[in-house]
Each structure stands twice: as C-alpha cells, then as structure tokens.
Amino acid sequence: MVRRLFLMMTVWCAVITGWAQKPNIHILATGGTIAGTGASSTQTNYTAGQVAIGTLLDAVPEISEIAQVTGEQVVRIGSQDMTDEVWLILAKRIQELAEQDEVDGIVITHGTDTMEETAYFLTLTVKTGKPVVLVGAMRPSTALSADGPLNLYDAVVVASAPESKGKGVVVAMNGLILDAHSVVKMNTTNVQTFQSPNSGALGTVYNGKVHYDQVSLKKHTTFSVFDVTTLDTLPKVGIVYSYSNIEADMVEPMLNNGYRGIVHAGVGNGNIHTHIFPVLEQARAKGIQVVRASRVPTGPVTLDAEVDDDRYGFIASQELNPQKARILLMLALTRTNDYRRIQQYFNEY
C-alpha cells in the first residue's frame, strides 16, 4: 500500500512538474482576419476583428499542451486601419511584458495587410531576447478551411521554443518562420502569402516542432538604437509611388504639410522621373529627408548607382521595400536629421 501510494505521488509530482515547466506565453490580440467572421463558410466576404481572444484560444485547445497561455485584447481592427498610435501602444505593452520574469514569450494576432510593417516596427523598438511572434490568417475563423487555428498553434510553438530566443521579432504563417526585416506579403488571397523573397525563411514549424536554418544578419531588438518608450507620436513620413509620366503635383503637397521625410517608390533601382526630380531636390533644400526605394519586389536599391545619392543628399533603401523604408526613416528621424547617419541605419537595419 505504501509503495503504491509512493508511486502515485511520484506520478503526480511528475505531472505537476511538467505543468510548471511549460513556458508562459502571453497573447496580444489586435483583430484581423484571424478574428474575422463571415456569413458563409465558403464565401470570401467577412468582417475582420470580430472574435475575441478568448474565443480564438478556445478553438485551439491543443495549445494548452505546450504552454500556459494568457491573453488580452489590445484593439479590434482590420490591419488596413493600423496606425502609429497602435504601434506605439503595442511596442510599450510588449516591452512591459518582456521585462516580467514570468513571461517567456509573446504572440501578437494581427491582420495580414500590414503585418510585415508592424513586425518590422516592433523588431526595431522592442528590447528583448525573448521570442516575439506575429501571426494571422488569410481565411476568417468561419471559413470551411480556416488557417487561423493551426497558425495560432504554430505561433505559440515558436514563442515557446528556446531556439527562438534572440531571433528578433518574427512572423509565423503557414508553417514558415520569417524574420521581420525580410518578410513580405506576396499574394492577395493565398494562404502561402508570406515569404522572404530576398533571403528566404529563417525556418519552419512542423508537427509542433521548430526547425531553424538561418539567422538574420540585420540588427534588431536588443541591438537596435531606437527607443519609443517616451514617444506619443512619430515623425510624419509619406510614400510617393512612381510611374511613367508622373507629374510634379503628386509630390509637391509633401513639401508644405508637415512631412519630415519622403520615400520615393521608384522604378528599377530606385530611379526617379525627370518630372519629379526637381521636387525631391526642393524637399532636401527644405530639410526633408528623401529615401530612394523601389516598386520592384526583390533586390536592393543600391547606393550611388543610378543616382549620385551623396550629391543630392538622398538615402538608398537597400533591401527595404517602400513601406518598411518609411518605418525606418520615421524611427531614424527620432534620433537625427543627418542623411549620412540615416544612410548608415539603412545599411545596418
């Protein structure tokens, strides 16, 4: 009898120890398709951000087998409506959580439209080696083959894995782990929309296990110089998309409406149309920073290649697409207005 009791106590201690050893993952919910609902399981029409975080977690009970999960609703929006204000709220809240000993990793549920931008903003502003993982879905929760539940499960797997420490902010979607610097939404509707076309995925999630193949060589998180903990707003930066026969009046409003930076989504290697080149020169004369990016989906915009950047005081975006170049320029402007120093940030981040 005593032996039987001892064995039972041993088993229960093992179970309790297993519970205690599960990582603590906190989920911040912002809405998006992963929390969307539609009138039909087979139609594409839906409303984003309708399902609360508790309901999302209830739909994936398997998560409790790998982590102790808590959650909170930060906002409930489609990510097409993402704002600087929400970014700052997220960055500050993630920082608070990351500094708590009892939190081992953080997952953010997010709409896919601007997920790559939020991920990049957070990897530059959150100072932690703990895993921070963004996740979403391309199909609403009511769809016949919703991808949200498995994506959410995989995101918690990634956030729970010791191998994910020090990787910076990542996106976990459709079995891939993608770093914030290189991740891009590549398709409007397909579940395999997120890719890293310039560098490839960091790794994969399969059968509840993470497999990393590489690390990002860009500075991020604890290596980032940017700090938004005391900021309530960010510098105003806009994007001008170039095309054949673009006219100067597409850019001129940015000279007098409080913009501190302009990202030019140029053609080819960041080339600038002759109609608007003089306007961008005027911008520099007024102290407005100008970044040359490209509307081409892959490849860098190289410094002093098609344009003599140093002559005009322009900045080359390197591998960053226009929307991410805007984020880095906003953050750079919180520290300096020296275009040479800003160029160094674009080289490093």
Coordinates of C-alpha atoms in Angstrom, one line a residue:
M1 CA 0.0 0.0 0.0
V2 CA 2.8 2.4 1.0
R3 CA 4.7 1.5 -2.3
R4 CA 1.5 2.1 -4.3
L5 CA 1.0 5.5 -2.6
F6 CA 4.6 6.4 -3.3
L7 CA 4.2 5.6 -7.0
M8 CA 1.1 7.7 -7.2
M9 CA 2.8 10.6 -5.5
T10 CA 5.7 10.3 -7.9
V11 CA 3.4 10.3 -10.9
W12 CA 1.5 13.4 -9.6
C13 CA 4.8 15.2 -8.9
A14 CA 5.9 14.5 -12.5
V15 CA 2.6 15.9 -13.8
I16 CA 2.8 19.0 -11.7
T17 CA 6.5 19.5 -12.6
G18 CA 5.5 19.2 -16.3
W19 CA 2.9 21.9 -15.8
A20 CA 5.4 24.1 -14.0
Q21 CA 7.9 23.7 -16.8
K22 CA 5.5 24.8 -19.5
P23 CA 6.5 28.2 -20.9
N24 CA 4.3 31.1 -20.1
I25 CA 3.1 32.8 -23.4
H26 CA 1.1 35.9 -23.4
I27 CA -1.0 36.8 -26.5
L28 CA -1.9 40.3 -27.6
A29 CA -4.9 40.4 -29.9
T30 CA -5.4 43.2 -32.4
G31 CA -8.1 41.8 -34.7
G32 CA -7.6 41.0 -38.3
T33 CA -8.8 38.1 -40.5
I34 CA -7.8 35.5 -37.9
A35 CA -10.5 37.0 -35.7
G36 CA -12.9 37.6 -38.7
T37 CA -16.3 36.1 -39.2
G38 CA -18.4 35.6 -42.4
A39 CA -21.9 34.8 -43.2
S40 CA -20.9 31.7 -45.1
S41 CA -18.1 29.1 -44.7
T42 CA -17.5 29.0 -48.5
Q43 CA -17.5 32.7 -49.4
T44 CA -14.7 35.3 -49.1
N45 CA -16.8 38.1 -47.7
Y46 CA -16.2 38.6 -44.0
T47 CA -15.7 41.3 -41.3
A48 CA -12.3 41.4 -39.6
G49 CA -11.6 41.5 -35.9
Q50 CA -15.0 40.2 -34.6
V51 CA -13.8 37.3 -32.5
A52 CA -12.3 37.9 -29.0
I53 CA -9.0 36.4 -28.0
G54 CA -10.7 34.0 -25.5
T55 CA -12.8 32.5 -28.3
L56 CA -9.7 32.1 -30.5
L57 CA -7.9 30.2 -27.8
D58 CA -10.9 28.0 -27.0
A59 CA -10.8 26.9 -30.7
V60 CA -7.3 25.5 -30.3
P61 CA -7.3 23.5 -27.0
E62 CA -4.1 21.8 -28.1
I63 CA -2.2 25.0 -27.2
S64 CA -2.6 24.1 -23.5
E65 CA -0.4 21.0 -24.1
I66 CA 2.6 23.1 -25.0
A67 CA 2.3 26.3 -23.0
Q68 CA 0.4 28.2 -20.3
V69 CA -1.3 30.9 -22.2
T70 CA -2.8 34.2 -21.2
G71 CA -4.2 36.9 -23.4
E72 CA -5.6 40.4 -23.7
Q73 CA -7.4 42.4 -26.4
V74 CA -5.4 45.5 -27.4
V75 CA -7.5 46.7 -30.3
R76 CA -10.0 45.0 -32.6
I77 CA -9.4 46.3 -36.1
G78 CA -8.6 45.1 -39.6
S79 CA -4.9 45.8 -40.1
Q80 CA -5.6 48.1 -43.1
D81 CA -6.5 50.6 -40.3
M82 CA -3.2 50.2 -38.4
T83 CA -1.9 53.5 -37.0
D84 CA 1.3 54.8 -35.4
E85 CA -0.7 55.1 -32.2
V86 CA -1.4 51.4 -32.1
W87 CA 2.2 50.6 -33.0
L88 CA 3.4 52.7 -30.0
I89 CA 0.8 51.0 -27.7
L90 CA 1.9 47.6 -28.8
A91 CA 5.6 48.3 -28.5
K92 CA 5.2 49.7 -25.0
R93 CA 3.0 46.8 -23.9
I94 CA 5.3 44.2 -25.3
Q95 CA 8.3 45.8 -23.5
E96 CA 6.4 45.7 -20.2
L97 CA 5.6 42.0 -20.7
A98 CA 9.1 41.1 -21.8
E99 CA 10.5 42.6 -18.6
Q100 CA 8.4 40.3 -16.5
D101 CA 10.2 37.2 -15.4
E102 CA 7.1 35.0 -15.6
V103 CA 6.6 35.8 -19.3
D104 CA 8.6 33.6 -21.6
G105 CA 7.3 34.7 -25.0
I106 CA 4.8 36.9 -26.6
V107 CA 2.4 36.3 -29.6
I108 CA 0.5 39.1 -31.4
T109 CA -2.5 38.2 -33.5
H110 CA -2.7 40.6 -36.4
G111 CA -4.3 41.2 -39.8
T112 CA -2.1 40.3 -42.7
D113 CA -2.5 43.6 -44.7
T114 CA 0.1 45.4 -42.7
M115 CA 1.7 42.6 -40.6
E116 CA 5.1 43.0 -42.3
E117 CA 5.1 46.7 -41.3
T118 CA 4.1 46.0 -37.7
A119 CA 6.7 43.2 -37.4
Y120 CA 9.5 45.5 -38.7
F121 CA 8.4 48.4 -36.4
L122 CA 8.4 46.1 -33.4
T123 CA 11.8 44.4 -34.2
L124 CA 13.3 47.9 -34.2
T125 CA 11.6 49.2 -31.0
V126 CA 11.2 46.3 -28.6
K127 CA 14.3 45.5 -26.5
T128 CA 14.2 41.8 -25.6
G129 CA 15.8 38.5 -26.4
K130 CA 12.5 36.7 -25.6
P131 CA 10.5 35.4 -28.6
V132 CA 8.0 37.9 -30.1
V133 CA 5.8 36.3 -32.8
L134 CA 3.2 37.8 -35.1
V135 CA 0.5 35.6 -36.6
G136 CA -2.6 36.0 -38.6
A137 CA -4.8 34.2 -41.2
M138 CA -5.8 34.5 -44.8
R139 CA -9.2 33.0 -44.1
P140 CA -11.7 34.0 -41.5
S141 CA -12.5 31.9 -38.5
T142 CA -15.8 30.8 -40.0
A143 CA -14.3 29.6 -43.3
L144 CA -14.6 25.9 -44.3
S145 CA -10.8 25.5 -44.1
A146 CA -9.7 28.3 -41.8
D147 CA -5.9 28.6 -41.5
G148 CA -6.0 30.6 -38.2
P149 CA -6.1 27.8 -35.7
L150 CA -3.0 26.0 -37.0
N151 CA -1.2 29.3 -37.5
L152 CA -2.0 30.3 -33.9
Y153 CA -0.9 26.9 -32.6
D154 CA 2.4 27.2 -34.6
A155 CA 3.0 30.7 -33.3
V156 CA 2.7 29.5 -29.7
V157 CA 5.1 26.7 -30.6
V158 CA 7.6 29.2 -32.0
A159 CA 7.2 31.6 -29.0
S160 CA 7.7 28.6 -26.6
A161 CA 10.9 27.2 -28.3
P162 CA 14.2 28.0 -26.6
E163 CA 15.7 28.2 -30.1
S164 CA 13.6 31.3 -30.9
K165 CA 15.4 33.4 -28.3
G166 CA 17.4 36.2 -29.8
K167 CA 15.9 35.9 -33.2
G168 CA 14.2 39.3 -33.1
V169 CA 10.5 39.7 -34.0
V170 CA 9.3 37.0 -36.4
V171 CA 6.2 36.1 -38.3
A172 CA 4.8 32.6 -38.1
M173 CA 2.5 31.8 -41.0
N174 CA 1.6 28.6 -42.9
G175 CA 4.4 26.6 -41.5
L176 CA 7.2 29.2 -42.1
I177 CA 9.1 31.4 -39.6
L178 CA 10.1 34.7 -41.3
D179 CA 12.2 37.5 -39.9
A180 CA 10.7 41.0 -39.7
H181 CA 13.3 42.6 -41.9
S182 CA 12.7 40.5 -45.0
V183 CA 9.1 39.2 -44.6
V184 CA 6.7 40.4 -47.4
K185 CA 3.0 39.7 -48.2
M186 CA 3.3 38.3 -51.7
N187 CA -0.3 37.3 -52.6
T188 CA -3.7 38.9 -52.1
T189 CA -5.6 35.7 -51.1
N190 CA -3.3 32.6 -50.9
V191 CA -2.5 31.1 -47.5
Q192 CA 1.2 30.9 -48.5
T193 CA 1.2 34.7 -49.0
F194 CA 4.1 35.5 -46.6
Q195 CA 7.6 35.0 -48.0
S196 CA 11.1 36.4 -47.6
P197 CA 12.0 36.7 -51.3
N198 CA 15.4 38.3 -50.8
S199 CA 16.8 36.0 -48.1
G200 CA 14.4 33.0 -47.5
A201 CA 12.7 31.9 -44.4
L202 CA 14.5 31.6 -41.1
G203 CA 12.9 28.2 -40.5
T204 CA 9.8 26.1 -40.4
V205 CA 7.3 24.7 -37.9
Y206 CA 6.3 21.1 -38.5
N207 CA 4.5 18.6 -36.2
G208 CA 4.7 21.1 -33.3
K209 CA 8.5 21.5 -33.6
V210 CA 10.6 24.4 -34.8
H211 CA 13.5 24.0 -37.2
Y212 CA 15.8 27.0 -37.9
D213 CA 18.0 27.1 -40.9
Q214 CA 19.5 30.5 -40.6
V215 CA 19.6 33.8 -38.7
S216 CA 19.0 37.4 -39.7
L217 CA 22.2 39.4 -40.2
K218 CA 20.4 42.7 -39.6
K219 CA 20.4 44.5 -36.3
H220 CA 17.2 44.1 -34.3
T221 CA 15.6 44.2 -30.8
T222 CA 18.4 44.4 -28.2
F223 CA 20.9 45.6 -30.9
S224 CA 18.6 48.4 -32.0
V225 CA 19.3 52.0 -31.1
F226 CA 15.6 53.1 -31.4
D227 CA 13.6 53.8 -28.3
V228 CA 9.9 54.8 -28.3
T229 CA 9.1 54.3 -24.7
T230 CA 8.6 58.1 -24.1
L231 CA 7.1 58.9 -27.5
D232 CA 3.4 59.6 -28.2
T233 CA 3.8 60.4 -31.9
L234 CA 6.2 59.6 -34.7
P235 CA 7.7 61.9 -37.4
K236 CA 5.4 62.3 -40.5
V237 CA 6.8 60.4 -43.5
G238 CA 5.0 59.7 -46.8
I239 CA 5.4 57.5 -49.8
V240 CA 5.3 58.6 -53.4
Y241 CA 4.7 55.7 -55.9
S242 CA 6.4 56.4 -59.2
Y243 CA 5.1 55.5 -62.7
S244 CA 5.5 56.6 -66.3
N245 CA 4.6 60.3 -66.8
I246 CA 4.2 61.0 -63.1
E247 CA 3.6 64.8 -62.6
A248 CA 5.2 67.0 -60.0
D249 CA 1.9 67.8 -58.3
M250 CA 1.9 64.3 -56.9
V251 CA 4.8 65.2 -54.7
E252 CA 4.5 68.9 -54.1
P253 CA 1.9 68.7 -51.3
M254 CA 4.5 66.9 -49.2
L255 CA 6.7 70.0 -49.2
N256 CA 4.3 72.1 -47.1
N257 CA 2.2 69.7 -44.9
G258 CA 4.5 68.8 -42.1
Y259 CA 6.3 65.9 -43.7
R260 CA 9.8 65.3 -42.4
G261 CA 10.5 62.5 -44.9
I262 CA 9.5 61.2 -48.3
V263 CA 10.1 57.7 -49.5
H264 CA 10.1 57.5 -53.3
A265 CA 9.0 54.1 -54.6
G266 CA 10.9 54.4 -57.8
V267 CA 11.2 52.3 -60.8
G268 CA 14.1 49.8 -61.3
N269 CA 17.0 50.5 -59.0
G270 CA 15.1 53.4 -57.4
N271 CA 15.1 55.6 -60.5
I272 CA 13.4 59.0 -60.3
H273 CA 11.3 60.5 -63.2
T274 CA 12.6 63.8 -64.6
H275 CA 9.2 65.5 -63.8
I276 CA 9.6 65.0 -60.0
F277 CA 13.4 65.0 -59.5
P278 CA 13.4 68.8 -59.0
V279 CA 10.6 68.5 -56.4
L280 CA 12.7 66.0 -54.4
E281 CA 15.6 68.4 -54.6
Q282 CA 13.4 71.1 -53.2
A283 CA 12.5 68.7 -50.4
R284 CA 16.1 68.3 -49.5
A285 CA 16.6 72.0 -49.6
K286 CA 13.8 72.3 -47.0
G287 CA 15.4 69.7 -44.8
I288 CA 13.0 66.9 -45.7
Q289 CA 14.8 63.6 -46.0
V290 CA 14.4 61.6 -49.2
V291 CA 14.8 57.8 -49.4
R292 CA 15.0 56.1 -52.8
A293 CA 13.2 52.8 -52.6
S294 CA 11.7 50.7 -55.5
R295 CA 8.4 49.3 -56.5
V296 CA 10.3 46.2 -57.8
P297 CA 9.6 43.4 -55.3
T298 CA 13.1 42.0 -55.0
G299 CA 16.7 43.2 -55.0
P300 CA 18.3 46.2 -53.2
V301 CA 18.3 49.8 -54.2
T302 CA 22.0 50.4 -54.2
L303 CA 23.8 53.5 -53.0
D304 CA 25.2 55.8 -55.7
A305 CA 24.3 53.5 -58.6
E306 CA 21.6 55.0 -60.8
V307 CA 21.6 58.3 -58.8
D308 CA 24.5 60.2 -57.2
D309 CA 23.0 60.0 -53.7
D310 CA 25.7 61.9 -51.9
R311 CA 25.4 64.8 -54.4
Y312 CA 21.7 65.2 -53.7
G313 CA 21.6 64.1 -50.1
F314 CA 19.4 61.1 -50.9
I315 CA 19.3 57.8 -49.0
A316 CA 19.2 54.4 -50.6
S317 CA 16.8 51.9 -49.0
Q318 CA 18.9 48.8 -49.6
E319 CA 16.7 45.7 -49.4
L320 CA 13.8 47.5 -47.7
N321 CA 10.6 47.9 -49.7
P322 CA 8.9 51.4 -49.6
Q323 CA 6.6 50.6 -46.7
K324 CA 9.4 49.3 -44.5
A325 CA 11.7 52.2 -45.6
R326 CA 9.1 54.5 -44.3
I327 CA 9.2 52.9 -40.9
L328 CA 13.0 53.0 -40.6
L329 CA 13.0 56.7 -41.7
M330 CA 10.4 57.6 -39.1
L331 CA 12.5 56.0 -36.4
A332 CA 15.7 57.4 -37.7
L333 CA 14.2 60.9 -37.6
T334 CA 13.6 60.5 -33.9
R335 CA 17.4 60.5 -33.5
T336 CA 18.9 62.6 -36.3
N337 CA 18.3 64.6 -39.4
D338 CA 21.7 63.9 -40.8
Y339 CA 21.2 62.0 -44.1
R340 CA 24.6 60.3 -43.8
R341 CA 23.8 58.9 -40.4
I342 CA 20.4 57.8 -41.6
Q343 CA 22.0 56.0 -44.5
Q344 CA 24.1 54.1 -42.0
Y345 CA 20.9 53.0 -40.3
F346 CA 19.6 51.7 -43.7
N347 CA 22.8 49.8 -44.2
E348 CA 22.6 48.1 -40.7
Y349 CA 18.9 47.6 -40.1

